[in-house]
mmCIF file of C-alpha atoms in Angstrom:
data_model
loop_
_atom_site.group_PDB
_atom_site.id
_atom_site.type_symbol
_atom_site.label_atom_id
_atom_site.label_comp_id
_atom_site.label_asym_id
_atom_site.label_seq_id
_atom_site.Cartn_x
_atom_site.Cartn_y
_atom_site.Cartn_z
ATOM 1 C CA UNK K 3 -58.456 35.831 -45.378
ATOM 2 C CA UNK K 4 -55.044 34.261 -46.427
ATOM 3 C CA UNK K 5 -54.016 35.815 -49.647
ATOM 4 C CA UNK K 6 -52.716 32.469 -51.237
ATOM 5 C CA UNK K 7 -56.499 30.819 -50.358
ATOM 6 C CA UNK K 8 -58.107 33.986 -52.283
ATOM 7 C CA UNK K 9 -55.612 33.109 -55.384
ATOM 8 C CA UNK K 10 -56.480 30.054 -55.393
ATOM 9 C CA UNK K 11 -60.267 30.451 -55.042
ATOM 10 C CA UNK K 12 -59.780 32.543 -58.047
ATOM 11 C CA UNK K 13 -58.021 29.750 -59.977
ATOM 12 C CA UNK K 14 -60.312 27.736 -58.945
ATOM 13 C CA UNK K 15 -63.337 29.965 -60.253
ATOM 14 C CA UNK K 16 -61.485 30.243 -63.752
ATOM 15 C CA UNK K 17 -60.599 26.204 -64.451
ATOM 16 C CA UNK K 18 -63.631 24.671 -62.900
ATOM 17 C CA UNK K 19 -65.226 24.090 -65.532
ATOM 18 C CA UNK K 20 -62.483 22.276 -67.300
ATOM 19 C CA UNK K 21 -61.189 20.320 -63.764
ATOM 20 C CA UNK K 22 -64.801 18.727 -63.320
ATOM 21 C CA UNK K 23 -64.952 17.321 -66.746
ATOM 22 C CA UNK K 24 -63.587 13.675 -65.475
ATOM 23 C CA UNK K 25 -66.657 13.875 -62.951
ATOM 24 C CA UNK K 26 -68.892 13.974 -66.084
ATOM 25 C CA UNK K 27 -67.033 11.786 -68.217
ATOM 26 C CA UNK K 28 -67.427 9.587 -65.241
ATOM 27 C CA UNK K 29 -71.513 9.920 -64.363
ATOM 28 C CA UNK K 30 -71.837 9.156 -68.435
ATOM 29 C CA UNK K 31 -69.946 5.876 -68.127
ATOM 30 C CA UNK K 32 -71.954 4.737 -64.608
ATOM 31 C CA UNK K 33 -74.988 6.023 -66.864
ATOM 32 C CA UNK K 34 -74.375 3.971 -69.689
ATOM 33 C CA UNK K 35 -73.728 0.688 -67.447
ATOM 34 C CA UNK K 36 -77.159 1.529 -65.788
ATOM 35 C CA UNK K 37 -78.890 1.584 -69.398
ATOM 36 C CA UNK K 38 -77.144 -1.371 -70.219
ATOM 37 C CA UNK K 39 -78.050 -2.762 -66.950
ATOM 38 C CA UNK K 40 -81.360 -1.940 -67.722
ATOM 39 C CA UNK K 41 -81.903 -3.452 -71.041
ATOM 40 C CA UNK K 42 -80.286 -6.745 -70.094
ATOM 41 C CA UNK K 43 -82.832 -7.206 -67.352
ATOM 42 C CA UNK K 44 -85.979 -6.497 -69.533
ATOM 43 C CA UNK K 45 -84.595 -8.120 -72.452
ATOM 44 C CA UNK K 46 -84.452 -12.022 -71.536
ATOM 45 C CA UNK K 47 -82.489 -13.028 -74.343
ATOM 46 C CA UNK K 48 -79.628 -10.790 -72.870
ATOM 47 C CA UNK K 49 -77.037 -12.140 -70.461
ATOM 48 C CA UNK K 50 -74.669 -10.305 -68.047
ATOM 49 C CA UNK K 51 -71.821 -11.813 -67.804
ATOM 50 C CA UNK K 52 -68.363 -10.940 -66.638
ATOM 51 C CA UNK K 53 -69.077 -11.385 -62.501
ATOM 52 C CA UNK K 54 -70.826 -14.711 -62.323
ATOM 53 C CA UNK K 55 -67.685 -16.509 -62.550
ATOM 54 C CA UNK K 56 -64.077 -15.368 -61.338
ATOM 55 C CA UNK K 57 -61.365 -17.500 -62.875
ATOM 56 C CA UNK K 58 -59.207 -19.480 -61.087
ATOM 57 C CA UNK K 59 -56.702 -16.946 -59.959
ATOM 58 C CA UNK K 60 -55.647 -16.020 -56.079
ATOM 59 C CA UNK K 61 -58.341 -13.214 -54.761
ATOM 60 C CA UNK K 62 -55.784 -10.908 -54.081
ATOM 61 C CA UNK K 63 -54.434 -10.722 -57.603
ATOM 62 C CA UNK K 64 -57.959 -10.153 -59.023
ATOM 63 C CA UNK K 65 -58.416 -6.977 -56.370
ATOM 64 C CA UNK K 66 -54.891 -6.105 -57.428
ATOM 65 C CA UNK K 67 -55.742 -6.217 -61.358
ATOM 66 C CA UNK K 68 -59.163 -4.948 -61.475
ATOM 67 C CA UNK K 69 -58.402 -2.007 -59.350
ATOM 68 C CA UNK K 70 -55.631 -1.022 -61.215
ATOM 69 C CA UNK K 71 -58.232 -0.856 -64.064
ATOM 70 C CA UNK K 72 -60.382 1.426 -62.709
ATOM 71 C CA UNK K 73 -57.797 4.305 -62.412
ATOM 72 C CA UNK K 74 -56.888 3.762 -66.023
ATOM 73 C CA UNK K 75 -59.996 6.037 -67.906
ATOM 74 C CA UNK K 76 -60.069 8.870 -65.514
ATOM 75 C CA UNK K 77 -55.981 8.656 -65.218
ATOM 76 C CA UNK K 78 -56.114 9.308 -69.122
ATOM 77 C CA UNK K 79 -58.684 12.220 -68.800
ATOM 78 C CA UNK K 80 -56.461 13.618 -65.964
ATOM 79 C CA UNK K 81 -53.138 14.144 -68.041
ATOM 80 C CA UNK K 82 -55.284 15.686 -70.532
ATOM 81 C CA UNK K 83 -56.762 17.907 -68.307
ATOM 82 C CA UNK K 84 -53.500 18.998 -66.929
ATOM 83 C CA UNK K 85 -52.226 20.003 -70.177
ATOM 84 C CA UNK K 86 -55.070 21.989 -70.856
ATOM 85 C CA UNK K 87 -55.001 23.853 -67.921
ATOM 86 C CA UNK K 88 -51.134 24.191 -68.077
ATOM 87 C CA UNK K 89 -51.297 25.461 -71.488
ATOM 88 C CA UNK K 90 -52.834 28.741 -70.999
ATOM 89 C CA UNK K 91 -52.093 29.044 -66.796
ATOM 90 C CA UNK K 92 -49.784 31.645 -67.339
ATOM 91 C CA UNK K 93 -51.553 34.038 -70.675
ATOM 92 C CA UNK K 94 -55.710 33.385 -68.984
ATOM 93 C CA UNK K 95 -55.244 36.891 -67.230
ATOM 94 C CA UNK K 96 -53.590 38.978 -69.976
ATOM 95 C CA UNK K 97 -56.189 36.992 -72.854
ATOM 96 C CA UNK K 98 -58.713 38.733 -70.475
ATOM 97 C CA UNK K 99 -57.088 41.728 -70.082
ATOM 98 C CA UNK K 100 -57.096 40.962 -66.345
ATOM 99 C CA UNK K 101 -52.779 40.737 -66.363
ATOM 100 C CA UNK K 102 -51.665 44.523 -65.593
ATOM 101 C CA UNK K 103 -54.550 44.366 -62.700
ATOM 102 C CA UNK K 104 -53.472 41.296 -60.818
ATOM 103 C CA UNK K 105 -49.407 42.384 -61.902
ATOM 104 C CA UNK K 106 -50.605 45.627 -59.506
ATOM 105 C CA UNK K 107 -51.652 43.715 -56.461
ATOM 106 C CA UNK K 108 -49.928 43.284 -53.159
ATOM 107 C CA UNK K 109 -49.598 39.625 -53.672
ATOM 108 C CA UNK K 110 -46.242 37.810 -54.158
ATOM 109 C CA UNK K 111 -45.433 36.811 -58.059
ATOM 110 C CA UNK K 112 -44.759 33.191 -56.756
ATOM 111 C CA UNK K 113 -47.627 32.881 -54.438
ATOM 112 C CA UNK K 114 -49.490 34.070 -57.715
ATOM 113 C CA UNK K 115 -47.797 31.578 -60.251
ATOM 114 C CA UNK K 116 -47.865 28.765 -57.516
ATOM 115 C CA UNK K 117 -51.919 29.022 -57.670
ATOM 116 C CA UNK K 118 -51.838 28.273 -61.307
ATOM 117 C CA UNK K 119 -49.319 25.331 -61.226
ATOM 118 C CA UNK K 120 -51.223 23.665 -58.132
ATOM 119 C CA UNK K 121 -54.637 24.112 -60.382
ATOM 120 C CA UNK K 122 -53.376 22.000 -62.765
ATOM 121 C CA UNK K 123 -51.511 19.768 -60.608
ATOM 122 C CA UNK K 124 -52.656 19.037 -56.978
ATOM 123 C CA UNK K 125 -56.533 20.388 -57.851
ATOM 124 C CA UNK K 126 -56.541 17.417 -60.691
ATOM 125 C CA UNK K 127 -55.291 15.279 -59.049
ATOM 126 C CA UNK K 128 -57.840 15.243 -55.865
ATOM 127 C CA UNK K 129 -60.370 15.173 -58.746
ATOM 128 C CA UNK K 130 -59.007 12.041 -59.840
ATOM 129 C CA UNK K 131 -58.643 10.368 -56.217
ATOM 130 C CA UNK K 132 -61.804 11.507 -55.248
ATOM 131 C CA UNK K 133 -63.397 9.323 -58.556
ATOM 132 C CA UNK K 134 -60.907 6.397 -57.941
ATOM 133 C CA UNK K 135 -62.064 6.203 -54.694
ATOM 134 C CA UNK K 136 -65.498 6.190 -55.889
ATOM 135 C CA UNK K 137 -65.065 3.748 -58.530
ATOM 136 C CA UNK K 138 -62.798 1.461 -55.825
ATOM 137 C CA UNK K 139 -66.252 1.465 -53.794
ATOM 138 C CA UNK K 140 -68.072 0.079 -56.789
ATOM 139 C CA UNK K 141 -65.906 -2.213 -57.863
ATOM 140 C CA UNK K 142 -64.953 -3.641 -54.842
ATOM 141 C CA UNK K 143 -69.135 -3.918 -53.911
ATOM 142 C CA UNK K 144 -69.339 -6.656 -56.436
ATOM 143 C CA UNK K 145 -66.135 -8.193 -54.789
ATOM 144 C CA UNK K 146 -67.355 -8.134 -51.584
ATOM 145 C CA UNK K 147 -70.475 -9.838 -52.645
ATOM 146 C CA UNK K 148 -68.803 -12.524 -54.357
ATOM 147 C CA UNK K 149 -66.721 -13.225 -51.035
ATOM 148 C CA UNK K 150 -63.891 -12.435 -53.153
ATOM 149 C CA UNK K 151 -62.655 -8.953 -51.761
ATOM 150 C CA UNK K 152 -59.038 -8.313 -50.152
ATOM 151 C CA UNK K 153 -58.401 -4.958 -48.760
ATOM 152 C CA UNK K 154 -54.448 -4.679 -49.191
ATOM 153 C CA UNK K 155 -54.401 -5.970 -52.849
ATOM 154 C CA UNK K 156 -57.107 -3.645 -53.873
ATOM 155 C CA UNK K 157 -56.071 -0.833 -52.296
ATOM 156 C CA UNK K 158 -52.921 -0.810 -53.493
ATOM 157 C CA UNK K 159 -53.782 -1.766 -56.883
ATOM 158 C CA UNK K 160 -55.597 1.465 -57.081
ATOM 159 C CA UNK K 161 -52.989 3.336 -55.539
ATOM 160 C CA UNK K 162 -49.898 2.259 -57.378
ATOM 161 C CA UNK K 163 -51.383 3.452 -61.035
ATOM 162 C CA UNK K 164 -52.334 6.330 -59.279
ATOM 163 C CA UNK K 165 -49.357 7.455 -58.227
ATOM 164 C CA UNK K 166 -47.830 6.713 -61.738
ATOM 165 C CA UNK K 167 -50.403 9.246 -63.497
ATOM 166 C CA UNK K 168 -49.770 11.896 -60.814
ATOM 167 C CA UNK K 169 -46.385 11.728 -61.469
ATOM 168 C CA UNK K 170 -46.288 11.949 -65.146
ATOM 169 C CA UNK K 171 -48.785 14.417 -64.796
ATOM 170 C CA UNK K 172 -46.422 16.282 -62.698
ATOM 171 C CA UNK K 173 -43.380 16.108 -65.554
ATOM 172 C CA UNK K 174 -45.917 16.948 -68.494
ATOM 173 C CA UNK K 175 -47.513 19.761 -66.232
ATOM 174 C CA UNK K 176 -44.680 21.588 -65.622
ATOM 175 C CA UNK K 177 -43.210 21.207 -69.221
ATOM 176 C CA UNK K 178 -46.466 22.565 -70.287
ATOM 177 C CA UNK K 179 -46.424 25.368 -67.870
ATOM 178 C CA UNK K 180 -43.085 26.276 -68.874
ATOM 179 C CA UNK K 181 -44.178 26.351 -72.943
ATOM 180 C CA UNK K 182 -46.951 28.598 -71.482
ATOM 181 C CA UNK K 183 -44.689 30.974 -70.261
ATOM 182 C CA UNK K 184 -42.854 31.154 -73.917
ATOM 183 C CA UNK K 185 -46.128 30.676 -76.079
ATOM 184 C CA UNK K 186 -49.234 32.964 -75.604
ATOM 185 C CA UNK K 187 -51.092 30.629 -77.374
ATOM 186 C CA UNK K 188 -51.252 26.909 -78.192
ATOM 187 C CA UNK K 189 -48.171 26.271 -75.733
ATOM 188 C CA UNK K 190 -48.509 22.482 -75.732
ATOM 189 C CA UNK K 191 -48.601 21.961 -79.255
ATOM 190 C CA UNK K 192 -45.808 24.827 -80.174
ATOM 191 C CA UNK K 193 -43.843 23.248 -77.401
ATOM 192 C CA UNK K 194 -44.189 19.805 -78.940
ATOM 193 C CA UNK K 195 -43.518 20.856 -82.261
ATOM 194 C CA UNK K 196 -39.973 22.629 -80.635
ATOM 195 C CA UNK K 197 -39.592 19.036 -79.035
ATOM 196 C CA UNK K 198 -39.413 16.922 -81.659
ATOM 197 C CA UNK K 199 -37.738 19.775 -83.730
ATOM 198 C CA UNK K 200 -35.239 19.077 -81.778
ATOM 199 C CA UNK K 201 -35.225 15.295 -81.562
ATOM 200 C CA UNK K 202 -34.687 15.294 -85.386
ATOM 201 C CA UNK K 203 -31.725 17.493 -85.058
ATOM 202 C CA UNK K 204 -30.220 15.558 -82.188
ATOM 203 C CA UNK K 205 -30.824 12.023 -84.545
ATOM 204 C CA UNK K 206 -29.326 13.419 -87.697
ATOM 205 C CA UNK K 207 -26.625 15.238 -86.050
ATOM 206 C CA UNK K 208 -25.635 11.210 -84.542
ATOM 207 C CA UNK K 209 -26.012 9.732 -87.847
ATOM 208 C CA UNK K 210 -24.005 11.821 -89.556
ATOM 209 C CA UNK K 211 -20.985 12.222 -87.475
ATOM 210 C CA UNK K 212 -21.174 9.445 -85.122
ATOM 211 C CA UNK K 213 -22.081 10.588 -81.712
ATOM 212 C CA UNK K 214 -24.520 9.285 -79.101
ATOM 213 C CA UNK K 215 -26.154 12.636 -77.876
ATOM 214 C CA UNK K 216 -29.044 11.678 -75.925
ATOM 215 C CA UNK K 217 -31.882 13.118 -77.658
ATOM 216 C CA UNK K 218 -34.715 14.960 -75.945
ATOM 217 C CA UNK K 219 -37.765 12.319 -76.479
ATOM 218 C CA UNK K 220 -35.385 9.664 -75.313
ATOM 219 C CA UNK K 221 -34.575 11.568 -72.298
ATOM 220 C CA UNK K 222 -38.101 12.123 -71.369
ATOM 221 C CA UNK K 223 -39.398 8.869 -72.330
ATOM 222 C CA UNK K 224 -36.654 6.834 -69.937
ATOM 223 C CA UNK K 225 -37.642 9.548 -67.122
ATOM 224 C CA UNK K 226 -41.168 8.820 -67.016
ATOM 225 C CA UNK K 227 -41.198 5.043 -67.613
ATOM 226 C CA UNK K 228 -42.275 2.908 -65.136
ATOM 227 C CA UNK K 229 -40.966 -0.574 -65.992
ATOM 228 C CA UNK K 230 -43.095 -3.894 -65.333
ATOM 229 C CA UNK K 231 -46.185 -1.903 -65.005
ATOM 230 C CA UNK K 232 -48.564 -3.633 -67.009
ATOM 231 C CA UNK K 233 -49.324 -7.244 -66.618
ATOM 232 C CA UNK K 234 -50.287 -9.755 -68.925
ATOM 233 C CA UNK K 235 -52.969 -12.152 -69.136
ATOM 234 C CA UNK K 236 -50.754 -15.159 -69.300
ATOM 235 C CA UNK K 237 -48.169 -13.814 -66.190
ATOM 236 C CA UNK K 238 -51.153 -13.506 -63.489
ATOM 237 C CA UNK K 239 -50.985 -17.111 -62.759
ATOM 238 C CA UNK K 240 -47.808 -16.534 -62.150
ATOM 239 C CA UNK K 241 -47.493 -13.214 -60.157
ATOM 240 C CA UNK K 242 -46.122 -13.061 -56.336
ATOM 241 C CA UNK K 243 -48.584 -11.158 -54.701
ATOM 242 C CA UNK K 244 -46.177 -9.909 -52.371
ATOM 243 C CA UNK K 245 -44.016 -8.367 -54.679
ATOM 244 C CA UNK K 246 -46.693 -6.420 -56.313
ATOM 245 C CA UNK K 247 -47.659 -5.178 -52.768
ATOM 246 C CA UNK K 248 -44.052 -4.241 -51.502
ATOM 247 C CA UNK K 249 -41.262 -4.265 -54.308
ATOM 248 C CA UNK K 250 -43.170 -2.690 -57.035
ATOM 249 C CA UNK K 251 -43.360 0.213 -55.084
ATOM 250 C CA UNK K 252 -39.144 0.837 -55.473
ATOM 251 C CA UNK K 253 -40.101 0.519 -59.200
ATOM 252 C CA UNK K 254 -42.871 3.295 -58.943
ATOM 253 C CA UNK K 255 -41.765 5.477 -56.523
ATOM 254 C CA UNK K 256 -39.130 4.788 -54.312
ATOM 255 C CA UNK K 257 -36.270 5.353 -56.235
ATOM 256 C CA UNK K 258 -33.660 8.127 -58.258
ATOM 257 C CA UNK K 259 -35.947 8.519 -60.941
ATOM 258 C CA UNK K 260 -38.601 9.874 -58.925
ATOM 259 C CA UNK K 261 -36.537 12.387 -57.578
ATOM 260 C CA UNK K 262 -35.041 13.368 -61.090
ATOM 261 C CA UNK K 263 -38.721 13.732 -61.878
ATOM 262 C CA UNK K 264 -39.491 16.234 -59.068
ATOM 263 C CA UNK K 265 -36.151 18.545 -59.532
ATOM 264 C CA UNK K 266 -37.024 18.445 -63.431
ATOM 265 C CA UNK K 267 -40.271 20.149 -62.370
ATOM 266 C CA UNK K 268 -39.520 22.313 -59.929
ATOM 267 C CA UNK K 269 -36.971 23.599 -62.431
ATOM 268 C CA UNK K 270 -40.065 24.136 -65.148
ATOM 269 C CA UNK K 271 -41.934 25.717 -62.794
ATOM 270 C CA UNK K 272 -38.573 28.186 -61.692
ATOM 271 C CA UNK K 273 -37.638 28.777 -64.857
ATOM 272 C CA UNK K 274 -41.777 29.304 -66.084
ATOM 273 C CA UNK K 275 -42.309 32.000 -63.221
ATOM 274 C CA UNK K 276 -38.499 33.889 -64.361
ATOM 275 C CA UNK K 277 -39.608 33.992 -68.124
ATOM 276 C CA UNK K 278 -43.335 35.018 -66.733
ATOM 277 C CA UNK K 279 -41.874 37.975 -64.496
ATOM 278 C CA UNK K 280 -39.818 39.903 -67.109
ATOM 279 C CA UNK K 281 -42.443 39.049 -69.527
ATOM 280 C CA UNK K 282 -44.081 42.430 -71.045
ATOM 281 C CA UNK K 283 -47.717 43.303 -70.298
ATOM 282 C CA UNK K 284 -49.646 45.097 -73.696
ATOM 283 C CA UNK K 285 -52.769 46.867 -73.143
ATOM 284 C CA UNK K 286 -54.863 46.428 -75.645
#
């Protein structure tokens, strides 16, 4: 068997518990609607509301809109799962005393590091397409039924958000990964509190003499912003439906910024596996 597919079958093994976490999260929420369901049906004085009418909007701005909404919850859980996984990726095996064992093995250091990042990158995030996809089945049920469904809009409107949470779960991942390598323990918060350590300095240093240093938080903020994103309740009357189907995707993807995002990471994760290599192994 492939060597790579028996590291990551290991990875897998050690994080699964945390990585399916957004599958409950998401069985308690369809469980709750069902008991609420329930209750409103035996109880006549309760109404459901919220699908007998659709307001007077174009179709394929309500797919657009209510798809992106269905990414938002398990997007959130996502990023937070990534950290968490991130944060102790690279100090798991030596907490466990497993470190000097798998340091011993025929198997290359990066093919060994690269199972950890892709645990808490590419393993979370086909957890979180796999329960968009589900929830884009739901919700688009009810659209169907009310003869109000449009493939392309909906589609995309789940896709688009989704592709904004992978990437900033990309950027935070790798940071994260890269504190882990520094930090045995509590990476993400030590490398938060390093972080904004540092943004202080950078904004008292520019008060006091003048200069415009870009500060760290700044930097990271303007990297991972996606501009136009959200849409107000008062602009969807107004929304070209072709622009959030084509253009917005220069804003989310196609474009510099994405590619700053990707070299950023891949410099993380470089820099992470260096730190990792010549890092010392105690027995204890």
């Amino acid at each position: 068997m492939n060597k790579f597919k028996i590291l990551l079958k290991k990875d897998w093994i050690i994080n699964k518990k945390s990585l399916l976490i957004p599958f409950w999260v998401t069985a308690g929420f369809y469980l709750l609607m069902l008991i609420s369901l329930a209750i409103a049906y035996f109880h006549k004085d309760a109404t459901i509301s919220g699908f007998s009418e659709f307001p007077p909007f174009p179709s394929g701005v309500i797919n657009y809109i209510g798809n992106m909404g269905i990414v938002a919850l398990p997007g959130v859980i996502s990023l937070l799962i990534t950290i968490l996984i991130m944060q102790s990726a690279l100090n798991e095996d030596m907490r466990k005393n497993y470190e000097l064992f798998h340091r011993s093995q025929p198997v290359s250091l990066w093919a060994r590091v690269g199972s950890k990042f892709m645990m808490g990158t590419a393993a979370n995030w086909a957890v979180l397409f796999i329960i968009s996809i589900f929830n884009f089945i739901v919700l688009n049920s009810v659209l169907i039924y009310h003869k109000q469904f449009v493939f392309g809009a909906a589609f995309t409107g789940m896709l688009q958000p989704l592709v904004v949470i992978m990437k900033t779960g990309l950027v935070l991942g790798s940071m994260t990964f890269f504190a882990s390598a520094i930090f045995k323990d509590k990476a993400f918060f030590k490398g938060t509190v390093v972080l904004v350590s540092l943004q202080f300095m950078f904004l008292i240093l520019n008060a006091i003499f003048n200069w415009h240093i870009p500060t760290p938080l700044g930097l990271l903020t303007n990297l991972m912003e996606t501009k136009n994103l959200a849409i107000s309740g008062s602009e969807i009357s107004e929304i070209d439906l072709n622009y959030l189907l084509k253009d917005r995707w220069n804003e989310i993807l196609f474009n510099m910024k994405t590619v700053y995002q990707i070299l950023l990471s891949a410099v993380f994760f470089v820099a992470a596996t260096f730190i990792y290599d010549n890092r010392e192994v105690k027995i204890d």
